[in-house]
mmCIF file of C-alpha atoms in Angstrom:
data_model
loop_
_atom_site.group_PDB
_atom_site.id
_atom_site.type_symbol
_atom_site.label_atom_id
_atom_site.label_comp_id
_atom_site.label_asym_id
_atom_site.label_seq_id
_atom_site.Cartn_x
_atom_site.Cartn_y
_atom_site.Cartn_z
ATOM 1 C CA UNK A 14 -24.388 74.565 -18.951
ATOM 2 C CA UNK A 15 -23.881 77.126 -16.521
ATOM 3 C CA UNK A 16 -26.584 76.447 -14.161
ATOM 4 C CA UNK A 17 -25.066 72.738 -13.766
ATOM 5 C CA UNK A 18 -21.705 73.757 -13.312
ATOM 6 C CA UNK A 19 -23.372 76.361 -10.224
ATOM 7 C CA UNK A 20 -25.359 73.270 -9.162
ATOM 8 C CA UNK A 21 -22.290 71.310 -8.873
ATOM 9 C CA UNK A 22 -20.235 73.725 -6.986
ATOM 10 C CA UNK A 23 -22.507 73.957 -4.724
ATOM 11 C CA UNK A 24 -23.356 70.536 -3.793
ATOM 12 C CA UNK A 25 -20.250 69.998 -3.330
ATOM 13 C CA UNK A 26 -19.944 73.140 -0.866
ATOM 14 C CA UNK A 27 -23.179 71.437 0.976
ATOM 15 C CA UNK A 28 -20.940 67.785 1.071
ATOM 16 C CA UNK A 29 -18.200 70.085 2.147
ATOM 17 C CA UNK A 30 -19.633 71.610 4.931
ATOM 18 C CA UNK A 31 -21.564 68.568 6.377
ATOM 19 C CA UNK A 32 -17.802 66.660 6.463
ATOM 20 C CA UNK A 33 -16.773 69.627 8.284
ATOM 21 C CA UNK A 34 -19.141 69.371 11.029
ATOM 22 C CA UNK A 35 -18.965 66.194 11.189
ATOM 23 C CA UNK A 36 -15.370 66.019 11.950
ATOM 24 C CA UNK A 37 -16.054 68.245 14.456
ATOM 25 C CA UNK A 38 -18.453 66.493 16.135
ATOM 26 C CA UNK A 39 -16.745 63.574 15.715
ATOM 27 C CA UNK A 40 -13.758 65.381 18.168
ATOM 28 C CA UNK A 41 -16.323 65.655 21.324
ATOM 29 C CA UNK A 42 -18.559 62.505 20.818
ATOM 30 C CA UNK A 43 -18.895 58.800 21.244
ATOM 31 C CA UNK A 44 -18.856 55.559 19.417
ATOM 32 C CA UNK A 45 -22.744 55.872 19.192
ATOM 33 C CA UNK A 46 -22.931 59.686 17.885
ATOM 34 C CA UNK A 47 -24.159 61.150 21.654
ATOM 35 C CA UNK A 48 -21.951 63.614 23.240
ATOM 36 C CA UNK A 49 -19.417 62.137 25.999
ATOM 37 C CA UNK A 50 -19.968 61.636 28.795
ATOM 38 C CA UNK A 51 -17.620 63.097 31.414
ATOM 39 C CA UNK A 52 -18.186 62.464 35.119
ATOM 40 C CA UNK A 53 -15.998 64.879 37.399
ATOM 41 C CA UNK A 54 -15.848 64.329 41.422
ATOM 42 C CA UNK A 55 -14.207 67.457 42.300
ATOM 43 C CA UNK A 56 -12.460 68.203 46.354
ATOM 44 C CA UNK A 57 -15.014 70.498 47.051
ATOM 45 C CA UNK A 58 -14.344 74.442 46.875
ATOM 46 C CA UNK A 59 -11.931 75.174 49.673
ATOM 47 C CA UNK A 60 -9.578 78.253 48.274
ATOM 48 C CA UNK A 61 -10.155 80.423 45.352
ATOM 49 C CA UNK A 62 -7.571 77.742 43.196
ATOM 50 C CA UNK A 63 -10.270 75.189 44.012
ATOM 51 C CA UNK A 64 -12.889 77.876 42.465
ATOM 52 C CA UNK A 65 -11.080 78.471 39.409
ATOM 53 C CA UNK A 66 -10.050 74.841 38.684
ATOM 54 C CA UNK A 67 -13.604 73.871 38.733
ATOM 55 C CA UNK A 68 -14.831 76.771 36.404
ATOM 56 C CA UNK A 69 -12.515 75.735 33.952
ATOM 57 C CA UNK A 70 -13.646 72.131 33.851
ATOM 58 C CA UNK A 71 -17.021 73.488 33.702
ATOM 59 C CA UNK A 72 -16.442 75.633 30.860
ATOM 60 C CA UNK A 73 -14.500 73.219 28.983
ATOM 61 C CA UNK A 74 -17.084 70.147 29.315
ATOM 62 C CA UNK A 75 -19.913 72.333 28.923
ATOM 63 C CA UNK A 76 -22.855 71.491 26.606
ATOM 64 C CA UNK A 77 -22.123 74.175 24.440
ATOM 65 C CA UNK A 78 -18.818 72.600 23.439
ATOM 66 C CA UNK A 79 -20.441 69.098 22.669
ATOM 67 C CA UNK A 80 -19.826 67.517 26.157
ATOM 68 C CA UNK A 81 -22.117 66.090 29.412
ATOM 69 C CA UNK A 82 -20.737 66.865 32.448
ATOM 70 C CA UNK A 83 -21.712 65.558 35.428
ATOM 71 C CA UNK A 84 -20.135 67.448 38.457
ATOM 72 C CA UNK A 85 -20.010 65.731 42.009
ATOM 73 C CA UNK A 86 -18.488 68.311 44.973
ATOM 74 C CA UNK A 87 -17.176 65.964 47.715
ATOM 75 C CA UNK A 88 -16.958 68.652 49.830
ATOM 76 C CA UNK A 89 -13.572 67.459 51.058
ATOM 77 C CA UNK A 90 -15.218 64.016 52.164
ATOM 78 C CA UNK A 91 -13.553 60.923 50.650
ATOM 79 C CA UNK A 92 -16.688 58.627 50.896
ATOM 80 C CA UNK A 93 -18.597 60.912 49.062
ATOM 81 C CA UNK A 94 -15.830 60.830 46.233
ATOM 82 C CA UNK A 95 -16.116 57.054 46.208
ATOM 83 C CA UNK A 96 -19.716 57.226 45.862
ATOM 84 C CA UNK A 97 -19.873 59.615 43.184
ATOM 85 C CA UNK A 98 -17.400 57.378 41.362
ATOM 86 C CA UNK A 99 -19.758 54.149 41.540
ATOM 87 C CA UNK A 100 -22.744 56.278 40.597
ATOM 88 C CA UNK A 101 -20.594 57.609 37.378
ATOM 89 C CA UNK A 102 -19.848 53.883 36.933
ATOM 90 C CA UNK A 103 -23.412 52.977 37.263
ATOM 91 C CA UNK A 104 -24.632 55.677 35.009
ATOM 92 C CA UNK A 105 -22.217 54.189 32.217
ATOM 93 C CA UNK A 106 -20.083 57.596 31.822
ATOM 94 C CA UNK A 107 -17.318 57.517 28.876
ATOM 95 C CA UNK A 108 -14.707 59.271 31.217
ATOM 96 C CA UNK A 109 -13.977 59.918 34.851
ATOM 97 C CA UNK A 110 -12.097 62.917 36.102
ATOM 98 C CA UNK A 111 -10.729 62.926 39.807
ATOM 99 C CA UNK A 112 -9.336 65.361 41.633
ATOM 100 C CA UNK A 113 -8.545 63.290 44.915
ATOM 101 C CA UNK A 114 -9.175 64.458 48.533
ATOM 102 C CA UNK A 115 -6.144 62.654 49.297
ATOM 103 C CA UNK A 116 -3.552 59.989 48.049
ATOM 104 C CA UNK A 117 -4.940 56.575 49.191
ATOM 105 C CA UNK A 118 -7.865 54.282 49.877
ATOM 106 C CA UNK A 119 -8.403 54.411 45.937
ATOM 107 C CA UNK A 120 -7.695 50.794 45.007
ATOM 108 C CA UNK A 121 -10.909 49.007 45.376
ATOM 109 C CA UNK A 122 -13.399 51.833 43.432
ATOM 110 C CA UNK A 123 -10.627 51.904 40.666
ATOM 111 C CA UNK A 124 -10.537 48.804 40.121
ATOM 112 C CA UNK A 125 -14.239 48.752 40.011
ATOM 113 C CA UNK A 126 -13.902 52.081 37.286
ATOM 114 C CA UNK A 127 -11.263 50.246 35.001
ATOM 115 C CA UNK A 128 -13.135 46.461 35.269
ATOM 116 C CA UNK A 129 -16.468 48.678 33.363
ATOM 117 C CA UNK A 130 -14.238 49.707 30.632
ATOM 118 C CA UNK A 131 -14.419 53.285 32.060
ATOM 119 C CA UNK A 132 -10.978 55.570 31.436
ATOM 120 C CA UNK A 133 -10.153 57.540 34.575
ATOM 121 C CA UNK A 134 -7.866 60.734 34.533
ATOM 122 C CA UNK A 135 -6.454 61.788 37.907
ATOM 123 C CA UNK A 136 -6.249 65.791 38.035
ATOM 124 C CA UNK A 137 -4.403 67.877 40.441
ATOM 125 C CA UNK A 138 -3.396 65.339 43.284
ATOM 126 C CA UNK A 139 -2.404 62.169 42.792
ATOM 127 C CA UNK A 140 -2.897 58.902 43.875
ATOM 128 C CA UNK A 141 -0.792 56.190 45.497
ATOM 129 C CA UNK A 142 -2.287 53.157 44.321
ATOM 130 C CA UNK A 143 -0.712 48.715 44.301
ATOM 131 C CA UNK A 144 -1.111 48.888 40.328
ATOM 132 C CA UNK A 145 -1.151 52.565 38.042
ATOM 133 C CA UNK A 146 -2.993 51.159 35.444
ATOM 134 C CA UNK A 147 -5.944 51.979 37.605
ATOM 135 C CA UNK A 148 -5.997 55.206 36.580
ATOM 136 C CA UNK A 149 -5.135 56.315 32.642
ATOM 137 C CA UNK A 150 -3.373 59.313 33.093
ATOM 138 C CA UNK A 151 -2.742 61.939 35.304
ATOM 139 C CA UNK A 152 -2.541 66.166 34.733
ATOM 140 C CA UNK A 153 -1.181 68.794 37.258
ATOM 141 C CA UNK A 154 1.582 70.359 39.535
ATOM 142 C CA UNK A 155 4.745 69.378 40.541
ATOM 143 C CA UNK A 156 4.407 70.157 44.031
ATOM 144 C CA UNK A 157 7.706 68.998 45.558
ATOM 145 C CA UNK A 158 9.302 70.854 43.200
ATOM 146 C CA UNK A 159 7.047 73.997 44.105
ATOM 147 C CA UNK A 160 8.221 73.452 47.251
ATOM 148 C CA UNK A 161 11.830 73.071 46.695
ATOM 149 C CA UNK A 162 11.272 76.365 44.627
ATOM 150 C CA UNK A 163 10.133 78.180 47.603
ATOM 151 C CA UNK A 164 12.878 76.878 49.884
ATOM 152 C CA UNK A 165 15.650 77.884 47.149
ATOM 153 C CA UNK A 166 13.969 81.294 47.058
ATOM 154 C CA UNK A 167 13.680 81.343 50.364
ATOM 155 C CA UNK A 168 17.659 80.433 51.147
ATOM 156 C CA UNK A 169 18.644 83.515 47.762
ATOM 157 C CA UNK A 170 17.208 85.908 49.770
ATOM 158 C CA UNK A 171 18.243 85.035 53.195
ATOM 159 C CA UNK A 172 21.659 85.097 51.554
ATOM 160 C CA UNK A 173 21.405 88.266 49.827
ATOM 161 C CA UNK A 174 19.953 90.148 52.505
ATOM 162 C CA UNK A 175 22.848 88.601 55.168
ATOM 163 C CA UNK A 176 20.269 86.516 57.435
ATOM 164 C CA UNK A 177 22.006 83.788 59.010
ATOM 165 C CA UNK A 178 20.309 80.134 58.462
ATOM 166 C CA UNK A 179 19.866 79.724 62.624
ATOM 167 C CA UNK A 180 18.185 83.535 62.723
ATOM 168 C CA UNK A 181 15.201 82.008 60.451
ATOM 169 C CA UNK A 182 12.566 81.007 62.319
ATOM 170 C CA UNK A 183 9.985 79.206 60.293
ATOM 171 C CA UNK A 184 6.499 77.870 60.697
ATOM 172 C CA UNK A 185 4.591 75.859 58.656
ATOM 173 C CA UNK A 186 0.989 76.391 57.882
ATOM 174 C CA UNK A 187 -0.047 72.736 55.900
ATOM 175 C CA UNK A 188 -2.588 71.867 53.645
ATOM 176 C CA UNK A 189 -4.827 68.683 54.032
ATOM 177 C CA UNK A 190 -3.092 66.151 55.369
ATOM 178 C CA UNK A 191 -1.912 63.267 52.858
ATOM 179 C CA UNK A 192 -2.892 65.458 50.190
ATOM 180 C CA UNK A 193 -0.197 65.659 47.329
ATOM 181 C CA UNK A 194 0.140 69.215 47.225
ATOM 182 C CA UNK A 195 0.771 68.775 51.050
ATOM 183 C CA UNK A 196 3.319 65.993 50.929
ATOM 184 C CA UNK A 197 5.098 67.702 48.368
ATOM 185 C CA UNK A 198 5.467 71.518 49.435
ATOM 186 C CA UNK A 199 5.952 70.109 53.463
ATOM 187 C CA UNK A 200 8.575 68.215 51.771
ATOM 188 C CA UNK A 201 10.447 70.783 50.124
ATOM 189 C CA UNK A 202 10.346 73.156 53.054
ATOM 190 C CA UNK A 203 11.524 70.177 55.546
ATOM 191 C CA UNK A 204 14.740 69.492 52.544
ATOM 192 C CA UNK A 205 15.497 73.216 53.340
ATOM 193 C CA UNK A 206 15.110 72.975 56.732
ATOM 194 C CA UNK A 207 17.904 70.041 56.689
ATOM 195 C CA UNK A 208 19.800 71.370 54.403
ATOM 196 C CA UNK A 209 20.050 75.068 55.721
ATOM 197 C CA UNK A 210 19.884 74.483 58.938
ATOM 198 C CA UNK A 211 16.617 76.688 59.789
ATOM 199 C CA UNK A 212 14.923 76.770 62.714
ATOM 200 C CA UNK A 213 11.646 75.140 61.898
ATOM 201 C CA UNK A 214 9.557 76.042 65.146
ATOM 202 C CA UNK A 215 5.924 74.504 64.358
ATOM 203 C CA UNK A 216 3.844 72.649 61.426
ATOM 204 C CA UNK A 217 -0.012 72.527 61.782
ATOM 205 C CA UNK A 218 -2.915 71.934 59.326
ATOM 206 C CA UNK A 219 -4.385 75.103 57.524
ATOM 207 C CA UNK A 220 -6.605 72.436 55.427
ATOM 208 C CA UNK A 221 -6.147 75.390 52.634
ATOM 209 C CA UNK A 222 -8.631 77.345 53.859
ATOM 210 C CA UNK A 223 -8.506 81.117 55.442
ATOM 211 C CA UNK A 224 -10.574 80.212 58.160
ATOM 212 C CA UNK A 225 -8.333 77.656 59.333
ATOM 213 C CA UNK A 226 -4.955 79.410 58.535
ATOM 214 C CA UNK A 227 -6.039 82.453 60.525
ATOM 215 C CA UNK A 228 -6.547 79.997 63.947
ATOM 216 C CA UNK A 229 -3.945 78.419 63.272
ATOM 217 C CA UNK A 230 -1.562 81.257 62.596
ATOM 218 C CA UNK A 231 -3.622 82.913 66.014
ATOM 219 C CA UNK A 232 -2.059 79.626 67.820
ATOM 220 C CA UNK A 233 1.214 79.793 66.640
ATOM 221 C CA UNK A 234 1.928 83.287 67.969
ATOM 222 C CA UNK A 235 0.917 82.743 71.215
ATOM 223 C CA UNK A 236 3.162 79.489 71.543
ATOM 224 C CA UNK A 237 6.248 81.655 70.165
ATOM 225 C CA UNK A 238 7.569 85.063 69.886
ATOM 226 C CA UNK A 239 10.358 84.543 67.431
ATOM 227 C CA UNK A 240 8.621 83.916 64.474
ATOM 228 C CA UNK A 241 9.660 85.725 61.121
ATOM 229 C CA UNK A 242 8.595 83.439 58.619
ATOM 230 C CA UNK A 243 5.552 81.757 57.594
ATOM 231 C CA UNK A 244 5.365 79.245 55.042
ATOM 232 C CA UNK A 245 1.584 78.739 54.094
ATOM 233 C CA UNK A 246 1.315 75.941 51.799
ATOM 234 C CA UNK A 247 -1.813 77.733 49.714
ATOM 235 C CA UNK A 248 -2.705 81.169 49.274
ATOM 236 C CA UNK A 249 -6.030 81.075 51.542
ATOM 237 C CA UNK A 250 -3.942 80.103 54.283
ATOM 238 C CA UNK A 251 -2.024 82.484 53.427
ATOM 239 C CA UNK A 252 -4.921 85.404 53.895
ATOM 240 C CA UNK A 253 -5.672 84.030 57.149
ATOM 241 C CA UNK A 254 -2.239 84.343 58.311
ATOM 242 C CA UNK A 255 -2.049 87.630 57.294
ATOM 243 C CA UNK A 256 -4.933 88.681 58.926
ATOM 244 C CA UNK A 257 -3.735 86.627 62.153
ATOM 245 C CA UNK A 258 -0.271 88.275 61.985
ATOM 246 C CA UNK A 259 -1.963 92.264 61.359
ATOM 247 C CA UNK A 260 -4.355 91.625 64.478
ATOM 248 C CA UNK A 261 -1.347 90.406 66.631
ATOM 249 C CA UNK A 262 0.001 94.295 66.083
ATOM 250 C CA UNK A 263 2.685 92.336 63.923
ATOM 251 C CA UNK A 264 3.877 93.434 60.498
ATOM 252 C CA UNK A 265 4.012 91.600 57.323
ATOM 253 C CA UNK A 266 6.839 92.286 54.953
ATOM 254 C CA UNK A 267 10.442 91.157 53.635
ATOM 255 C CA UNK A 268 12.066 93.245 56.358
ATOM 256 C CA UNK A 269 12.856 90.248 58.785
ATOM 257 C CA UNK A 270 15.700 92.205 60.086
ATOM 258 C CA UNK A 271 13.361 95.065 61.302
ATOM 259 C CA UNK A 272 10.815 92.533 62.685
ATOM 260 C CA UNK A 273 8.952 91.889 60.053
ATOM 261 C CA UNK A 274 7.402 88.431 59.054
ATOM 262 C CA UNK A 275 7.958 87.364 55.781
ATOM 263 C CA UNK A 276 5.081 85.120 54.151
ATOM 264 C CA UNK A 277 5.833 82.466 51.522
ATOM 265 C CA UNK A 278 2.936 81.195 49.446
ATOM 266 C CA UNK A 279 1.524 78.904 46.690
ATOM 267 C CA UNK A 280 -1.045 78.757 44.084
ATOM 268 C CA UNK A 281 -0.716 82.536 42.448
ATOM 269 C CA UNK A 282 -4.561 83.292 42.398
ATOM 270 C CA UNK A 283 -5.231 86.947 41.616
ATOM 271 C CA UNK A 284 -5.788 87.858 45.289
ATOM 272 C CA UNK A 285 -2.215 86.452 46.668
ATOM 273 C CA UNK A 286 -0.397 87.939 43.842
ATOM 274 C CA UNK A 287 -2.501 91.029 44.843
ATOM 275 C CA UNK A 288 -0.908 90.427 48.353
ATOM 276 C CA UNK A 289 2.876 89.923 46.588
ATOM 277 C CA UNK A 290 2.615 93.330 44.885
ATOM 278 C CA UNK A 291 1.368 95.233 48.136
ATOM 279 C CA UNK A 292 4.474 92.963 50.056
ATOM 280 C CA UNK A 293 2.510 91.303 52.043
ATOM 281 C CA UNK A 294 3.567 87.887 50.565
ATOM 282 C CA UNK A 295 7.009 88.088 49.554
ATOM 283 C CA UNK A 296 7.366 84.857 47.431
ATOM 284 C CA UNK A 297 3.948 83.319 45.844
ATOM 285 C CA UNK A 298 5.112 79.733 43.321
ATOM 286 C CA UNK A 299 2.533 79.073 40.855
ATOM 287 C CA UNK A 300 0.148 76.127 40.697
ATOM 288 C CA UNK A 301 -1.916 76.267 37.608
ATOM 289 C CA UNK A 302 -5.494 75.265 38.266
ATOM 290 C CA UNK A 303 -6.607 75.232 34.481
ATOM 291 C CA UNK A 304 -6.904 71.612 33.580
ATOM 292 C CA UNK A 305 -9.720 71.423 31.282
ATOM 293 C CA UNK A 306 -8.285 72.204 28.251
ATOM 294 C CA UNK A 307 -6.169 69.585 29.206
ATOM 295 C CA UNK A 308 -8.329 67.141 30.158
ATOM 296 C CA UNK A 309 -10.474 67.547 26.994
ATOM 297 C CA UNK A 310 -7.035 67.322 25.274
ATOM 298 C CA UNK A 311 -6.065 64.437 26.712
ATOM 299 C CA UNK A 312 -9.502 63.233 25.919
ATOM 300 C CA UNK A 313 -9.609 63.619 22.663
ATOM 301 C CA UNK A 314 -6.190 61.906 22.067
ATOM 302 C CA UNK A 315 -7.767 58.680 23.775
ATOM 303 C CA UNK A 316 -10.553 58.971 21.609
ATOM 304 C CA UNK A 317 -8.433 59.260 18.654
ATOM 305 C CA UNK A 318 -6.970 55.779 19.426
ATOM 306 C CA UNK A 319 -3.421 57.660 20.797
ATOM 307 C CA UNK A 320 -0.815 56.752 23.648
ATOM 308 C CA UNK A 321 -1.238 59.314 25.863
ATOM 309 C CA UNK A 322 1.603 60.460 28.795
ATOM 310 C CA UNK A 323 0.992 58.682 32.366
ATOM 311 C CA UNK A 324 2.452 61.617 33.771
ATOM 312 C CA UNK A 325 1.753 65.296 32.473
ATOM 313 C CA UNK A 326 3.101 67.999 34.764
ATOM 314 C CA UNK A 327 2.250 71.022 33.797
ATOM 315 C CA UNK A 328 4.644 74.554 33.861
ATOM 316 C CA UNK A 329 4.696 76.661 36.161
ATOM 317 C CA UNK A 330 6.023 80.173 37.296
ATOM 318 C CA UNK A 331 7.594 82.037 40.628
ATOM 319 C CA UNK A 332 6.087 85.699 41.435
ATOM 320 C CA UNK A 333 8.102 87.353 44.231
ATOM 321 C CA UNK A 334 7.665 91.050 45.656
ATOM 322 C CA UNK A 335 11.262 92.316 44.251
ATOM 323 C CA UNK A 336 14.355 91.508 42.457
ATOM 324 C CA UNK A 337 16.012 90.235 45.262
ATOM 325 C CA UNK A 338 16.478 87.349 43.997
ATOM 326 C CA UNK A 339 16.062 86.420 39.995
ATOM 327 C CA UNK A 340 16.485 82.621 39.607
ATOM 328 C CA UNK A 341 16.679 79.528 41.584
ATOM 329 C CA UNK A 342 18.216 76.034 41.017
ATOM 330 C CA UNK A 343 15.860 73.106 42.168
ATOM 331 C CA UNK A 344 15.303 69.738 41.480
ATOM 332 C CA UNK A 345 11.851 68.018 40.145
ATOM 333 C CA UNK A 346 9.955 64.987 41.140
ATOM 334 C CA UNK A 347 11.524 63.141 38.303
ATOM 335 C CA UNK A 348 15.443 63.901 39.889
ATOM 336 C CA UNK A 349 16.044 66.449 36.949
ATOM 337 C CA UNK A 350 17.684 69.751 38.139
ATOM 338 C CA UNK A 351 16.937 73.427 36.244
ATOM 339 C CA UNK A 352 16.654 76.233 36.536
ATOM 340 C CA UNK A 353 13.892 78.561 37.001
ATOM 341 C CA UNK A 354 13.413 82.578 36.678
ATOM 342 C CA UNK A 355 11.899 84.441 39.234
ATOM 343 C CA UNK A 356 9.439 87.060 38.258
ATOM 344 C CA UNK A 357 8.862 90.321 40.266
ATOM 345 C CA UNK A 358 5.167 91.175 40.111
ATOM 346 C CA UNK A 359 3.666 94.345 38.556
ATOM 347 C CA UNK A 360 -0.463 95.054 38.302
ATOM 348 C CA UNK A 361 0.295 94.590 34.223
ATOM 349 C CA UNK A 362 0.865 91.005 35.057
ATOM 350 C CA UNK A 363 -2.092 90.425 37.166
ATOM 351 C CA UNK A 364 -4.123 91.594 35.067
ATOM 352 C CA UNK A 365 -3.166 89.695 32.003
ATOM 353 C CA UNK A 366 -3.924 86.659 34.247
ATOM 354 C CA UNK A 367 -6.507 83.967 33.228
ATOM 355 C CA UNK A 368 -7.261 83.694 37.335
#
């Protein structure tokens, strides 16, 4: 009798174990029992942020986690992304992840994916399409809010230091023209210029790269001798701009009144925040690149037949060299006003971050 009880318990335990494995596998398996196949078209590898974004996707959609990831690096060219998406369709992937180079030019290929019954998740940058049913959902940052946060920080900082608006002479090293990040961050600055009366000297694309950021800054320094604020639309451009400023014999820092050039940036990469700690970047607005887990959560919800939000904005912070400004009030893309804390950077904060 005792043997029968033990045997029964062992059988029940094995059955429960098998059910647990099956339940776990079903989270990432398609209806045919095979691992979900994910096609990911990435912009390229133009920045530290982009590298972190790619690694987040690769580590999430790995074989160990029960996925097959088909990764394509577009090398900053939209035509490469169009080709990649059509290849994904031919390969009959289960989901397409797209981090678009620019916002426009996607209607035809996304219609092809829709006709093939393949859900498309837009990552990071947005797409401007005639019918938003051409993609299933979007996850990423509110770039317009980022730009507005930076503008409000600059206004609050200048006010606290007694610097008149007309004495702020700004150059804008823009991102890749037409990308969501460039559009939003540029707009945020331009709104600040109009609202507060700053002197915007010049705007030119640095293409989100350090080399181009340095080249653009070198050119601007030759054209204007009164620059005291450089608004860089990502960290890598800021690195290049700082190199150019220092090579020209000028000093980056927060003391505008005594001739230093103040640098504002976006992304908050490890290297970017290190420059904040060193006083070379005065304010860095976060753009979180770790989208892999968010994309996976959306895919699991879709696999379970659940409805998902069309737009999925991520929460992001603001870091500064000092505590001159503690909070800013800004309006997001949904026209909702919020108050956002500004965190003075420390080495402990940098050491505790994932990117």
